[in-house]
PDB file of C-alpha atoms and ligand atoms in Angstrom:
ATOM      1  CA  MET A1058       0.153  -0.139   0.054  1.00 97.00           C
ATOM      2  CA  ILE A1059       1.292   3.420  -1.036  1.00 98.00           C
ATOM      3  CA  ILE A1060       0.342   6.552   0.638  1.00 98.00           C
ATOM      4  CA  LEU A1061      -0.604   9.158  -1.756  1.00 98.00           C
ATOM      5  CA  ASP A1062       1.370  12.247  -0.055  1.00 98.00           C
ATOM      6  CA  GLY A1063      -0.608  15.299  -0.759  1.00 98.00           C
ATOM      7  CA  LYS A1064       1.668  17.625   1.512  1.00 98.00           C
ATOM      8  CA  LYS A1065       4.719  16.586  -0.391  1.00 98.00           C
ATOM      9  CA  LEU A1066       3.250  17.355  -3.917  1.00 98.00           C
ATOM     10  CA  ALA A1067       1.725  20.412  -2.602  1.00 98.00           C
ATOM     11  CA  ASP A1068       4.778  21.769  -1.252  1.00 98.00           C
ATOM     12  CA  LYS A1069       6.759  21.035  -4.557  1.00 98.00           C
ATOM     13  CA  ILE A1070       4.202  22.775  -6.486  1.00 98.00           C
ATOM     14  CA  ARG A1071       4.067  25.958  -4.168  1.00 98.00           C
ATOM     15  CA  ASN A1072       7.759  26.432  -4.745  1.00 97.00           C
ATOM     16  CA  GLU A1073       7.492  25.839  -8.458  1.00 98.00           C
ATOM     17  CA  LEU A1074       4.773  28.586  -8.366  1.00 98.00           C
ATOM     18  CA  LYS A1075       6.878  30.860  -6.196  1.00 97.00           C
ATOM     19  CA  ALA A1076       9.468  30.901  -8.997  1.00 97.00           C
ATOM     20  CA  GLU A1077       6.903  31.428 -11.426  1.00 97.00           C
ATOM     21  CA  VAL A1078       5.375  34.092  -9.731  1.00 97.00           C
ATOM     22  CA  LYS A1079       8.841  36.321  -9.569  1.00 96.00           C
ATOM     23  CA  MET A1080       8.526  36.356 -13.593  1.00 93.00           C
ATOM     24  CA  PHE A1081       5.267  38.574 -13.386  1.00 95.00           C
ATOM     25  CA  ASP A1082       4.951  42.077 -12.549  1.00 93.00           C
ATOM     26  CA  HIS A1083       2.357  41.484 -10.124  1.00 95.00           C
ATOM     27  CA  VAL A1084      -0.160  38.673  -9.170  1.00 98.00           C
ATOM     28  CA  GLY A1085      -3.128  39.169  -6.782  1.00 98.00           C
ATOM     29  CA  LEU A1086      -5.777  37.175  -5.062  1.00 98.00           C
ATOM     30  CA  ALA A1087      -8.576  38.885  -3.354  1.00 98.00           C
ATOM     31  CA  VAL A1088     -10.807  36.911  -0.740  1.00 97.00           C
ATOM     32  CA  ILE A1089     -14.205  38.228   0.594  1.00 98.00           C
ATOM     33  CA  LEU A1090     -14.934  36.977   4.100  1.00 98.00           C
ATOM     34  CA  VAL A1091     -18.645  37.518   5.234  1.00 98.00           C
ATOM     35  CA  GLY A1092     -19.332  37.282   8.783  1.00 97.00           C
ATOM     36  CA  ASP A1093     -17.136  35.515  11.642  1.00 92.00           C
ATOM     37  CA  ASP A1094     -17.567  31.726  11.177  1.00 92.00           C
ATOM     38  CA  ASP A1095     -14.389  30.075  12.895  1.00 91.00           C
ATOM     39  CA  ALA A1096     -13.904  27.651  10.096  1.00 90.00           C
ATOM     40  CA  SER A1097     -14.021  30.121   7.415  1.00 94.00           C
ATOM     41  CA  ARG A1098     -11.507  32.476   9.313  1.00 94.00           C
ATOM     42  CA  LEU A1099      -9.291  29.749   9.323  1.00 92.00           C
ATOM     43  CA  TYR A1100      -9.361  28.812   5.789  1.00 93.00           C
ATOM     44  CA  VAL A1101      -9.004  32.533   4.829  1.00 95.00           C
ATOM     45  CA  SER A1102      -5.884  32.770   7.106  1.00 95.00           C
ATOM     46  CA  MET A1103      -4.618  29.727   5.686  1.00 94.00           C
ATOM     47  CA  LYS A1104      -5.092  31.103   2.118  1.00 95.00           C
ATOM     48  CA  LYS A1105      -3.555  34.185   2.799  1.00 95.00           C
ATOM     49  CA  LYS A1106      -0.341  32.816   4.286  1.00 96.00           C
ATOM     50  CA  ALA A1107       0.093  30.611   1.363  1.00 97.00           C
ATOM     51  CA  CYS A1108      -0.441  33.576  -0.847  1.00 97.00           C
ATOM     52  CA  GLU A1109       2.178  35.614   1.088  1.00 96.00           C
ATOM     53  CA  GLU A1110       4.641  32.574   0.862  1.00 97.00           C
ATOM     54  CA  ALA A1111       4.354  32.108  -2.900  1.00 97.00           C
ATOM     55  CA  GLY A1112       4.691  36.228  -3.586  1.00 98.00           C
ATOM     56  CA  ILE A1113       1.100  36.476  -4.316  1.00 98.00           C
ATOM     57  CA  GLU A1114      -0.449  39.859  -3.093  1.00 97.00           C
ATOM     58  CA  SER A1115      -3.671  38.987  -1.128  1.00 97.00           C
ATOM     59  CA  PHE A1116      -6.660  41.194  -0.611  1.00 97.00           C
ATOM     60  CA  GLU A1117      -8.850  40.389   2.204  1.00 96.00           C
ATOM     61  CA  ILE A1118     -12.299  41.981   2.246  1.00 97.00           C
ATOM     62  CA  LYS A1119     -14.228  41.456   5.518  1.00 97.00           C
ATOM     63  CA  LEU A1120     -17.876  42.213   5.505  1.00 98.00           C
ATOM     64  CA  PRO A1121     -20.282  41.647   8.407  1.00 97.00           C
ATOM     65  CA  SER A1122     -22.774  38.940   8.537  1.00 97.00           C
ATOM     66  CA  THR A1123     -25.537  41.438   8.179  1.00 97.00           C
ATOM     67  CA  VAL A1124     -24.207  42.722   4.617  1.00 98.00           C
ATOM     68  CA  THR A1125     -26.867  42.749   1.999  1.00 98.00           C
ATOM     69  CA  GLU A1126     -27.025  40.730  -1.250  1.00 98.00           C
ATOM     70  CA  HIS A1127     -26.887  43.966  -3.032  1.00 98.00           C
ATOM     71  CA  GLU A1128     -23.872  45.315  -1.340  1.00 98.00           C
ATOM     72  CA  LEU A1129     -21.894  42.108  -1.445  1.00 98.00           C
ATOM     73  CA  ILE A1130     -22.506  41.955  -5.293  1.00 98.00           C
ATOM     74  CA  ALA A1131     -21.108  45.627  -5.361  1.00 98.00           C
ATOM     75  CA  GLU A1132     -17.842  44.487  -3.705  1.00 98.00           C
ATOM     76  CA  VAL A1133     -17.449  41.859  -6.215  1.00 98.00           C
ATOM     77  CA  GLU A1134     -18.007  44.219  -9.077  1.00 98.00           C
ATOM     78  CA  LYS A1135     -15.479  46.380  -7.493  1.00 98.00           C
ATOM     79  CA  LEU A1136     -12.961  43.550  -7.731  1.00 98.00           C
ATOM     80  CA  ASN A1137     -14.080  42.227 -11.109  1.00 98.00           C
ATOM     81  CA  ILE A1138     -12.627  45.796 -12.619  1.00 98.00           C
ATOM     82  CA  ASN A1139      -9.461  46.018 -10.259  1.00 97.00           C
ATOM     83  CA  ASN A1140      -6.327  45.409 -12.397  1.00 95.00           C
ATOM     84  CA  LYS A1141      -4.371  44.179  -9.244  1.00 96.00           C
ATOM     85  CA  VAL A1142      -6.915  41.588  -8.701  1.00 98.00           C
ATOM     86  CA  ASP A1143      -6.088  37.861 -10.888  1.00 98.00           C
ATOM     87  CA  GLY A1144      -8.264  35.812  -8.598  1.00 98.00           C
ATOM     88  CA  ILE A1145     -11.557  36.598  -6.756  1.00 98.00           C
ATOM     89  CA  LEU A1146     -12.703  33.977  -4.295  1.00 97.00           C
ATOM     90  CA  VAL A1147     -15.913  34.359  -2.065  1.00 98.00           C
ATOM     91  CA  GLN A1148     -15.466  32.196   1.201  1.00 97.00           C
ATOM     92  CA  LEU A1149     -18.392  29.752   1.632  1.00 96.00           C
ATOM     93  CA  PRO A1150     -20.713  29.231   3.197  1.00 96.00           C
ATOM     94  CA  LEU A1151     -22.570  32.560   3.043  1.00 97.00           C
ATOM     95  CA  PRO A1152     -25.074  33.645   5.431  1.00 97.00           C
ATOM     96  CA  LYS A1153     -28.615  32.250   4.738  1.00 96.00           C
ATOM     97  CA  HIS A1154     -30.086  35.414   3.539  1.00 97.00           C
ATOM     98  CA  ILE A1155     -27.658  35.462   0.803  1.00 98.00           C
ATOM     99  CA  ASN A1156     -28.163  33.578  -2.758  1.00 98.00           C
ATOM    100  CA  THR A1157     -24.565  31.958  -2.835  1.00 97.00           C
ATOM    101  CA  ALA A1158     -25.493  30.958  -6.832  1.00 97.00           C
ATOM    102  CA  LYS A1159     -26.165  34.513  -7.658  1.00 98.00           C
ATOM    103  CA  ILE A1160     -23.018  35.950  -5.898  1.00 98.00           C
ATOM    104  CA  ILE A1161     -20.816  33.436  -7.531  1.00 98.00           C
ATOM    105  CA  SER A1162     -22.542  34.075 -11.032  1.00 98.00           C
ATOM    106  CA  VAL A1163     -21.473  37.999 -10.551  1.00 98.00           C
ATOM    107  CA  ILE A1164     -17.612  37.093 -10.467  1.00 98.00           C
ATOM    108  CA  ASP A1165     -16.009  37.727 -13.614  1.00 98.00           C
ATOM    109  CA  PRO A1166     -15.146  34.077 -14.967  1.00 98.00           C
ATOM    110  CA  LYS A1167     -11.786  35.071 -15.790  1.00 97.00           C
ATOM    111  CA  LYS A1168     -11.325  35.831 -12.341  1.00 98.00           C
ATOM    112  CA  ASP A1169     -12.991  32.802 -10.765  1.00 98.00           C
ATOM    113  CA  VAL A1170     -10.126  30.930  -9.448  1.00 98.00           C
ATOM    114  CA  ASP A1171     -12.387  28.885  -7.508  1.00 97.00           C
ATOM    115  CA  GLY A1172     -13.756  27.315 -10.832  1.00 98.00           C
ATOM    116  CA  PHE A1173     -17.593  27.686  -9.241  1.00 98.00           C
ATOM    117  CA  HIS A1174     -18.985  30.147 -11.982  1.00 98.00           C
ATOM    118  CA  HIS A1175     -21.363  28.078 -14.247  1.00 97.00           C
ATOM    119  CA  VAL A1176     -19.085  29.307 -17.394  1.00 98.00           C
ATOM    120  CA  ASN A1177     -16.134  27.633 -15.826  1.00 98.00           C
ATOM    121  CA  ILE A1178     -18.267  24.547 -15.007  1.00 98.00           C
ATOM    122  CA  GLY A1179     -19.820  24.381 -18.424  1.00 98.00           C
ATOM    123  CA  SER A1180     -16.329  24.583 -20.029  1.00 98.00           C
ATOM    124  CA  LEU A1181     -15.130  21.707 -17.731  1.00 98.00           C
ATOM    125  CA  VAL A1182     -18.000  19.497 -18.832  1.00 98.00           C
ATOM    126  CA  ALA A1183     -17.307  20.308 -22.163  1.00 98.00           C
ATOM    127  CA  GLY A1184     -13.765  19.145 -21.819  1.00 97.00           C
ATOM    128  CA  MET A1185     -12.105  22.474 -22.298  1.00 97.00           C
ATOM    129  CA  GLU A1186     -10.238  22.223 -19.274  1.00 97.00           C
ATOM    130  CA  ASP A1187      -7.276  24.385 -20.531  1.00 94.00           C
ATOM    131  CA  ASN A1188      -9.427  27.348 -20.969  1.00 90.00           C
ATOM    132  CA  CYS A1189     -11.298  27.438 -17.615  1.00 97.00           C
ATOM    133  CA  PHE A1190     -10.648  27.269 -14.085  1.00 98.00           C
ATOM    134  CA  VAL A1191     -11.390  23.837 -12.446  1.00 98.00           C
ATOM    135  CA  SER A1192     -12.594  23.665  -8.895  1.00 98.00           C
ATOM    136  CA  CYS A1193      -9.382  23.422  -6.847  1.00 98.00           C
ATOM    137  CA  THR A1194     -10.013  20.511  -4.817  1.00 98.00           C
ATOM    138  CA  PRO A1195     -11.016  18.098  -7.492  1.00 98.00           C
ATOM    139  CA  LEU A1196      -8.214  19.402  -9.413  1.00 98.00           C
ATOM    140  CA  GLY A1197      -5.771  18.766  -6.601  1.00 98.00           C
ATOM    141  CA  VAL A1198      -6.937  15.023  -6.673  1.00 98.00           C
ATOM    142  CA  ILE A1199      -6.181  14.899 -10.432  1.00 98.00           C
ATOM    143  CA  LYS A1200      -2.570  16.375 -10.049  1.00 98.00           C
ATOM    144  CA  LEU A1201      -2.120  13.710  -6.938  1.00 98.00           C
ATOM    145  CA  LEU A1202      -3.167  10.784  -9.453  1.00 98.00           C
ATOM    146  CA  GLU A1203      -1.021  12.062 -11.987  1.00 98.00           C
ATOM    147  CA  GLU A1204       2.083  12.343  -9.821  1.00 98.00           C
ATOM    148  CA  TYR A1205       1.619   8.714  -8.955  1.00 98.00           C
ATOM    149  CA  ASN A1206       1.159   7.730 -12.649  1.00 98.00           C
ATOM    150  CA  ILE A1207      -2.301   6.610 -11.776  1.00 98.00           C
ATOM    151  CA  ASP A1208      -4.215   6.866 -15.277  1.00 98.00           C
ATOM    152  CA  PRO A1209      -7.974   6.886 -14.841  1.00 98.00           C
ATOM    153  CA  LYS A1210      -8.519   5.755 -18.412  1.00 98.00           C
ATOM    154  CA  GLY A1211     -10.418   2.501 -18.467  1.00 98.00           C
ATOM    155  CA  LYS A1212     -10.638   1.979 -14.771  1.00 98.00           C
ATOM    156  CA  ASN A1213     -14.059   2.082 -12.930  1.00 98.00           C
ATOM    157  CA  SER A1214     -14.372   5.105 -10.799  1.00 98.00           C
ATOM    158  CA  VAL A1215     -16.823   5.833  -7.978  1.00 98.00           C
ATOM    159  CA  VAL A1216     -17.305   9.419  -6.692  1.00 98.00           C
ATOM    160  CA  VAL A1217     -19.413   9.397  -3.376  1.00 98.00           C
ATOM    161  CA  GLY A1218     -20.852  12.540  -2.771  1.00 98.00           C
ATOM    162  CA  ALA A1219     -22.427  15.037  -5.410  1.00 98.00           C
ATOM    163  CA  SER A1220     -21.711  18.839  -4.546  1.00 97.00           C
ATOM    164  CA  ASN A1221     -21.160  21.360  -7.141  1.00 96.00           C
ATOM    165  CA  ILE A1222     -17.776  22.186  -5.576  1.00 95.00           C
ATOM    166  CA  VAL A1223     -16.304  18.760  -5.166  1.00 98.00           C
ATOM    167  CA  GLY A1224     -18.431  15.650  -6.185  1.00 98.00           C
ATOM    168  CA  LYS A1225     -19.605  17.000  -9.574  1.00 98.00           C
ATOM    169  CA  PRO A1226     -16.589  18.279 -10.932  1.00 98.00           C
ATOM    170  CA  MET A1227     -14.367  15.641  -9.897  1.00 98.00           C
ATOM    171  CA  ALA A1228     -16.821  13.069 -12.062  1.00 98.00           C
ATOM    172  CA  SER A1229     -16.171  15.432 -14.863  1.00 98.00           C
ATOM    173  CA  LEU A1230     -12.586  15.445 -14.644  1.00 98.00           C
ATOM    174  CA  LEU A1231     -12.578  11.703 -14.353  1.00 98.00           C
ATOM    175  CA  LEU A1232     -14.776  11.318 -17.434  1.00 98.00           C
ATOM    176  CA  ASN A1233     -12.705  13.695 -19.569  1.00 98.00           C
ATOM    177  CA  ARG A1234      -9.879  11.072 -18.794  1.00 98.00           C
ATOM    178  CA  ASN A1235     -12.092   8.393 -20.131  1.00 98.00           C
ATOM    179  CA  SER A1236     -12.848   6.603 -16.923  1.00 98.00           C
ATOM    180  CA  THR A1237     -15.957   4.837 -16.364  1.00 98.00           C
ATOM    181  CA  VAL A1238     -17.858   7.105 -13.818  1.00 98.00           C
ATOM    182  CA  ASP A1239     -20.454   6.271 -10.892  1.00 98.00           C
ATOM    183  CA  ILE A1240     -21.841   9.155  -8.802  1.00 98.00           C
ATOM    184  CA  CYS A1241     -23.302   8.079  -5.382  1.00 98.00           C
ATOM    185  CA  HIS A1242     -25.285  10.576  -3.324  1.00 98.00           C
ATOM    186  CA  ILE A1243     -27.319  10.640  -0.436  1.00 97.00           C
ATOM    187  CA  TYR A1244     -30.517   8.976  -2.276  1.00 98.00           C
ATOM    188  CA  THR A1245     -27.967   5.977  -3.619  1.00 98.00           C
ATOM    189  CA  GLN A1246     -29.363   2.805  -2.514  1.00 97.00           C
ATOM    190  CA  ASP A1247     -26.780   0.385  -1.562  1.00 97.00           C
ATOM    191  CA  LEU A1248     -23.610   2.461  -1.524  1.00 98.00           C
ATOM    192  CA  LYS A1249     -21.584  -0.745  -1.342  1.00 98.00           C
ATOM    193  CA  SER A1250     -22.922  -2.286  -4.625  1.00 98.00           C
ATOM    194  CA  HIS A1251     -21.130   0.479  -6.359  1.00 98.00           C
ATOM    195  CA  THR A1252     -17.963   0.856  -4.296  1.00 98.00           C
ATOM    196  CA  ILE A1253     -17.208  -2.836  -4.429  1.00 98.00           C
ATOM    197  CA  ASN A1254     -16.609  -2.728  -7.967  1.00 96.00           C
ATOM    198  CA  ALA A1255     -14.508   0.501  -8.102  1.00 98.00           C
ATOM    199  CA  ASP A1256     -10.952   0.799  -9.193  1.00 98.00           C
ATOM    200  CA  ILE A1257     -10.789   4.163  -7.926  1.00 98.00           C
ATOM    201  CA  ILE A1258     -12.990   5.359  -5.000  1.00 98.00           C
ATOM    202  CA  ILE A1259     -13.202   9.341  -4.255  1.00 98.00           C
ATOM    203  CA  VAL A1260     -15.178  10.069  -1.085  1.00 98.00           C
ATOM    204  CA  ALA A1261     -16.270  13.485  -0.339  1.00 98.00           C
ATOM    205  CA  VAL A1262     -19.330  13.455   1.931  1.00 98.00           C
ATOM    206  CA  GLY A1263     -18.273  14.786   5.233  1.00 97.00           C
ATOM    207  CA  LYS A1264     -19.050  11.681   7.227  1.00 98.00           C
ATOM    208  CA  ALA A1265     -16.436   9.887   9.512  1.00 98.00           C
ATOM    209  CA  ASN A1266     -16.169   5.974   8.607  1.00 97.00           C
ATOM    210  CA  LEU A1267     -18.458   5.965   5.715  1.00 98.00           C
ATOM    211  CA  ILE A1268     -16.130   3.869   3.782  1.00 98.00           C
ATOM    212  CA  THR A1269     -15.322   0.773   5.458  1.00 98.00           C
ATOM    213  CA  ALA A1270     -12.992  -2.161   4.477  1.00 98.00           C
ATOM    214  CA  ASP A1271     -15.853  -4.453   3.314  1.00 98.00           C
ATOM    215  CA  MET A1272     -16.738  -1.905   0.995  1.00 98.00           C
ATOM    216  CA  ILE A1273     -13.687  -1.796  -1.459  1.00 98.00           C
ATOM    217  CA  LYS A1274     -12.142  -4.693  -3.424  1.00 98.00           C
ATOM    218  CA  ASN A1275      -8.314  -5.614  -3.116  1.00 98.00           C
ATOM    219  CA  ASP A1276      -6.072  -3.181  -4.318  1.00 98.00           C
ATOM    220  CA  ALA A1277      -8.603  -0.211  -4.845  1.00 98.00           C
ATOM    221  CA  ILE A1278      -7.302   3.250  -4.971  1.00 98.00           C
ATOM    222  CA  VAL A1279      -8.886   5.268  -2.394  1.00 98.00           C
ATOM    223  CA  ILE A1280      -9.043   9.205  -2.111  1.00 98.00           C
ATOM    224  CA  ASP A1281     -10.615  10.690   0.920  1.00 98.00           C
ATOM    225  CA  VAL A1282     -11.759  14.445   0.378  1.00 98.00           C
ATOM    226  CA  GLY A1283     -13.762  14.510   3.760  1.00 97.00           C
ATOM    227  CA  ILE A1284     -12.535  16.451   6.733  1.00 96.00           C
ATOM    228  CA  ASN A1285     -14.620  15.511  10.064  1.00 96.00           C
ATOM    229  CA  LYS A1286     -13.785  16.563  13.595  1.00 94.00           C
ATOM    230  CA  LEU A1287     -14.414  13.951  16.282  1.00 95.00           C
ATOM    231  CA  PRO A1288     -15.625  14.584  19.655  1.00 96.00           C
ATOM    232  CA  ASN A1289     -12.012  14.191  20.905  1.00 96.00           C
ATOM    233  CA  GLY A1290     -10.825  16.903  18.512  1.00 93.00           C
ATOM    234  CA  LYS A1291      -9.249  14.528  16.213  1.00 95.00           C
ATOM    235  CA  ILE A1292      -9.517  15.332  12.400  1.00 95.00           C
ATOM    236  CA  VAL A1293     -10.370  12.475  10.176  1.00 97.00           C
ATOM    237  CA  GLY A1294     -11.672  11.580   6.832  1.00 98.00           C
ATOM    238  CA  ASP A1295     -14.685   9.731   5.382  1.00 98.00           C
ATOM    239  CA  VAL A1296     -12.671   6.508   5.036  1.00 98.00           C
ATOM    240  CA  ASP A1297     -11.740   4.150   7.947  1.00 98.00           C
ATOM    241  CA  PHE A1298      -8.112   4.609   7.268  1.00 98.00           C
ATOM    242  CA  ASP A1299      -6.841   1.841   9.513  1.00 97.00           C
ATOM    243  CA  GLU A1300      -8.930  -0.945   7.923  1.00 98.00           C
ATOM    244  CA  VAL A1301      -9.179   0.213   4.630  1.00 98.00           C
ATOM    245  CA  SER A1302      -5.376   1.034   4.053  1.00 98.00           C
ATOM    246  CA  THR A1303      -4.796  -2.649   4.411  1.00 98.00           C
ATOM    247  CA  LYS A1304      -6.690  -3.478   1.430  1.00 98.00           C
ATOM    248  CA  ALA A1305      -6.100  -0.599  -0.802  1.00 98.00           C
ATOM    249  CA  SER A1306      -3.114  -0.253  -3.276  1.00 98.00           C
ATOM    250  CA  TYR A1307      -3.130   3.711  -2.806  1.00 98.00           C
ATOM    251  CA  ILE A1308      -4.662   5.727  -0.317  1.00 98.00           C
ATOM    252  CA  THR A1309      -4.756   9.333   0.854  1.00 98.00           C
ATOM    253  CA  PRO A1310      -4.339  10.256   4.606  1.00 98.00           C
ATOM    254  CA  VAL A1311      -6.243  12.798   6.491  1.00 97.00           C
ATOM    255  CA  PRO A1312      -4.666  15.492   7.086  1.00 96.00           C
ATOM    256  CA  GLY A1313      -1.980  15.302   4.895  1.00 97.00           C
ATOM    257  CA  GLY A1314      -3.908  14.476   1.502  1.00 98.00           C
ATOM    258  CA  VAL A1315      -6.073  16.113  -0.318  1.00 98.00           C
ATOM    259  CA  GLY A1316      -6.395  19.279   1.795  1.00 96.00           C
ATOM    260  CA  PRO A1317      -2.972  20.662   1.065  1.00 97.00           C
ATOM    261  CA  MET A1318      -3.503  19.873  -2.631  1.00 98.00           C
ATOM    262  CA  THR A1319      -6.469  22.183  -2.573  1.00 97.00           C
ATOM    263  CA  ILE A1320      -4.680  25.408  -1.543  1.00 97.00           C
ATOM    264  CA  ALA A1321      -1.791  24.493  -4.020  1.00 98.00           C
ATOM    265  CA  MET A1322      -4.308  24.575  -6.716  1.00 98.00           C
ATOM    266  CA  LEU A1323      -5.803  27.815  -5.626  1.00 98.00           C
ATOM    267  CA  LEU A1324      -2.395  29.613  -5.943  1.00 98.00           C
ATOM    268  CA  SER A1325      -1.906  27.556  -9.143  1.00 98.00           C
ATOM    269  CA  ASN A1326      -5.497  28.845 -10.544  1.00 98.00           C
ATOM    270  CA  THR A1327      -4.428  32.523  -9.811  1.00 98.00           C
ATOM    271  CA  VAL A1328      -0.888  32.325 -11.422  1.00 98.00           C
ATOM    272  CA  LYS A1329      -2.936  30.977 -14.564  1.00 98.00           C
ATOM    273  CA  SER A1330      -5.331  33.797 -14.428  1.00 98.00           C
ATOM    274  CA  ALA A1331      -2.291  36.227 -14.205  1.00 97.00           C
ATOM    275  CA  LYS A1332      -0.864  34.425 -17.327  1.00 95.00           C
ATOM    276  CA  MET A1333      -4.084  34.499 -19.099  1.00 93.00           C
ATOM    277  CA  ARG A1334      -4.399  38.372 -18.314  1.00 92.00           C
ATOM    278  CA  LEU A1335      -0.787  38.832 -19.681  1.00 88.00           C
ATOM    279  CA  SER A1336      -1.336  36.897 -22.927  1.00 86.00           C
ATOM    280  CA  LYS A1337      -4.419  39.237 -24.047  1.00 75.00           C
TER     281      LYS A1337
HETATM  282  P1  NAP B 199     -21.504  18.972   0.821  1.00 50.96           P
HETATM  283  O1  NAP B 199     -21.698  20.152  -0.190  1.00 50.96           O
HETATM  284  O2  NAP B 199     -22.314  18.792   2.041  1.00 50.96           O
HETATM  285  O3  NAP B 199     -21.604  17.439  -0.237  1.00 50.96           O
HETATM  286  C1  NAP B 199     -21.512  16.283   0.448  1.00 50.96           C
HETATM  287  C2  NAP B 199     -22.273  15.264  -0.646  1.00 50.96           C
HETATM  288  O4  NAP B 199     -22.546  14.101  -0.010  1.00 50.96           O
HETATM  289  C3  NAP B 199     -23.761  15.691  -0.834  1.00 50.96           C
HETATM  290  O5  NAP B 199     -23.736  15.304  -2.461  1.00 50.96           O
HETATM  291  C4  NAP B 199     -24.672  14.773  -0.092  1.00 50.96           C
HETATM  292  O6  NAP B 199     -25.933  14.327  -0.833  1.00 50.96           O
HETATM  293  C5  NAP B 199     -23.721  13.564  -0.224  1.00 50.96           C
HETATM  294  N1  NAP B 199     -24.037  12.686   1.029  1.00 50.96           N
HETATM  295  C6  NAP B 199     -24.428  12.973   2.252  1.00 50.96           C
HETATM  296  N2  NAP B 199     -24.591  11.910   2.937  1.00 50.96           N
HETATM  297  C7  NAP B 199     -24.212  10.863   2.157  1.00 50.96           C
HETATM  298  C8  NAP B 199     -24.236   9.376   2.475  1.00 50.96           C
HETATM  299  N3  NAP B 199     -24.436   8.870   3.605  1.00 50.96           N
HETATM  300  N4  NAP B 199     -23.856   8.535   1.367  1.00 50.96           N
HETATM  301  C9  NAP B 199     -23.469   9.314  -0.007  1.00 50.96           C
HETATM  302  N5  NAP B 199     -23.310  10.573  -0.150  1.00 50.96           N
HETATM  303  C10 NAP B 199     -24.014  11.439   0.880  1.00 50.96           C
HETATM  304  O7  NAP B 199     -19.830  18.794   0.964  1.00 50.96           O
HETATM  305  P2  NAP B 199     -18.608  19.239   0.129  1.00 50.96           P
HETATM  306  O8  NAP B 199     -18.106  20.550   0.373  1.00 50.96           O
HETATM  307  O9  NAP B 199     -18.620  18.357  -0.924  1.00 50.96           O
HETATM  308  O10 NAP B 199     -17.784  18.522   1.126  1.00 50.96           O
HETATM  309  C11 NAP B 199     -17.529  17.149   1.386  1.00 50.96           C
HETATM  310  C12 NAP B 199     -16.481  16.758   2.466  1.00 50.96           C
HETATM  311  O11 NAP B 199     -15.234  17.261   2.027  1.00 50.96           O
HETATM  312  C13 NAP B 199     -16.768  17.796   3.729  1.00 50.96           C
HETATM  313  O12 NAP B 199     -16.213  16.785   4.747  1.00 50.96           O
HETATM  314  C14 NAP B 199     -15.798  18.791   3.404  1.00 50.96           C
HETATM  315  O13 NAP B 199     -15.179  19.327   4.704  1.00 50.96           O
HETATM  316  C15 NAP B 199     -14.452  18.256   2.685  1.00 50.96           C
HETATM  317  N6  NAP B 199     -13.878  19.034   1.687  1.00 50.96           N
HETATM  318  C16 NAP B 199     -12.462  18.988   2.123  1.00 50.96           C
HETATM  319  C17 NAP B 199     -11.777  19.713   1.270  1.00 50.96           C
HETATM  320  C18 NAP B 199     -10.263  19.447   1.071  1.00 50.96           C
HETATM  321  O14 NAP B 199      -9.420  20.449   0.731  1.00 50.96           O
HETATM  322  N7  NAP B 199      -9.855  18.533   1.728  1.00 50.96           N
HETATM  323  C19 NAP B 199     -12.274  20.507   0.516  1.00 50.96           C
HETATM  324  C20 NAP B 199     -13.858  20.738   0.296  1.00 50.96           C
HETATM  325  C21 NAP B 199     -14.419  20.007   1.052  1.00 50.96           C
HETATM  326  P3  NAP B 199     -26.997  15.509  -0.657  1.00 50.96           P
HETATM  327  O15 NAP B 199     -26.534  16.895  -1.193  1.00 50.96           O
HETATM  328  O16 NAP B 199     -27.976  15.042  -1.446  1.00 50.96           O
HETATM  329  O17 NAP B 199     -27.353  15.386   0.819  1.00 50.96           O
END
């Protein structure tokens, strides 16, 4: 069994990006943070630190949880026309009174480094990955598979979880690479009947121990996107790592697997945006 080391690959990518950023006059990423949710604040500070280390200027726009949809749209529109900003990221989740899809649709698709805008999602589904931004977490998973020479072509893949952010783009990326893809979600009956035949299993649900050893075949490749905090404070994924790792051929740890790749891909997408700006 081989551990897919996302931390090591993310460090390598971040070092390469740091060298690349030096060749630009300027690269900038703006992050909008609404409210004071602890997890969101933590994610934003991690992204800010990663930007600083790569030489990318980060702009943080903090807004109160009482901000109106109209005011938030106005902030996004200001960033859309700010030449110093290559990437715009609205930290999710947003307060309930704000329509998330509407806010994302206002971001200039050319600065949508999270890859959530419907124009970017459409391009991904159409197989035009080079000309769009792909959601950072699934893109990170693909880079991790590539690093270990795992080609999804011809393999049976199962994606568990069908969110717009992870599961759906993940399935499109695998399909674009000629994998046969099953997508499972909360209404899937008998999850095991899908996972047991999978060569590649990618789990992005948010439920500790959802995938157990009896649900996978020998030598399966297991990618755990989930992040769950147990009552004792321990951070685990969606896969029962101790058991499943005895049967899998490759597996990602949590932490240290997909998580670090997500941030590396955010920086990578921001540099891609700067390149696209310059090539115009
Ligand atoms: P999400 O929006 O809550 O989506 C979860 C998906 O799982 C939904 O499609 C949901 O279906 C489905 N689901 C729920 N219970 C299920 C079950 N028992 N069996 C099969 N499918 C089930 O979450 P997300 O944003 O995609 O994130 C998923 C997990 O990945 C979370 O733990 C999150 O923290 C983690 N995550 C990690 C990273 C990283 O960098 N490592 C990045 C993003 C997310 P319904 O919608 O029908 O309920």
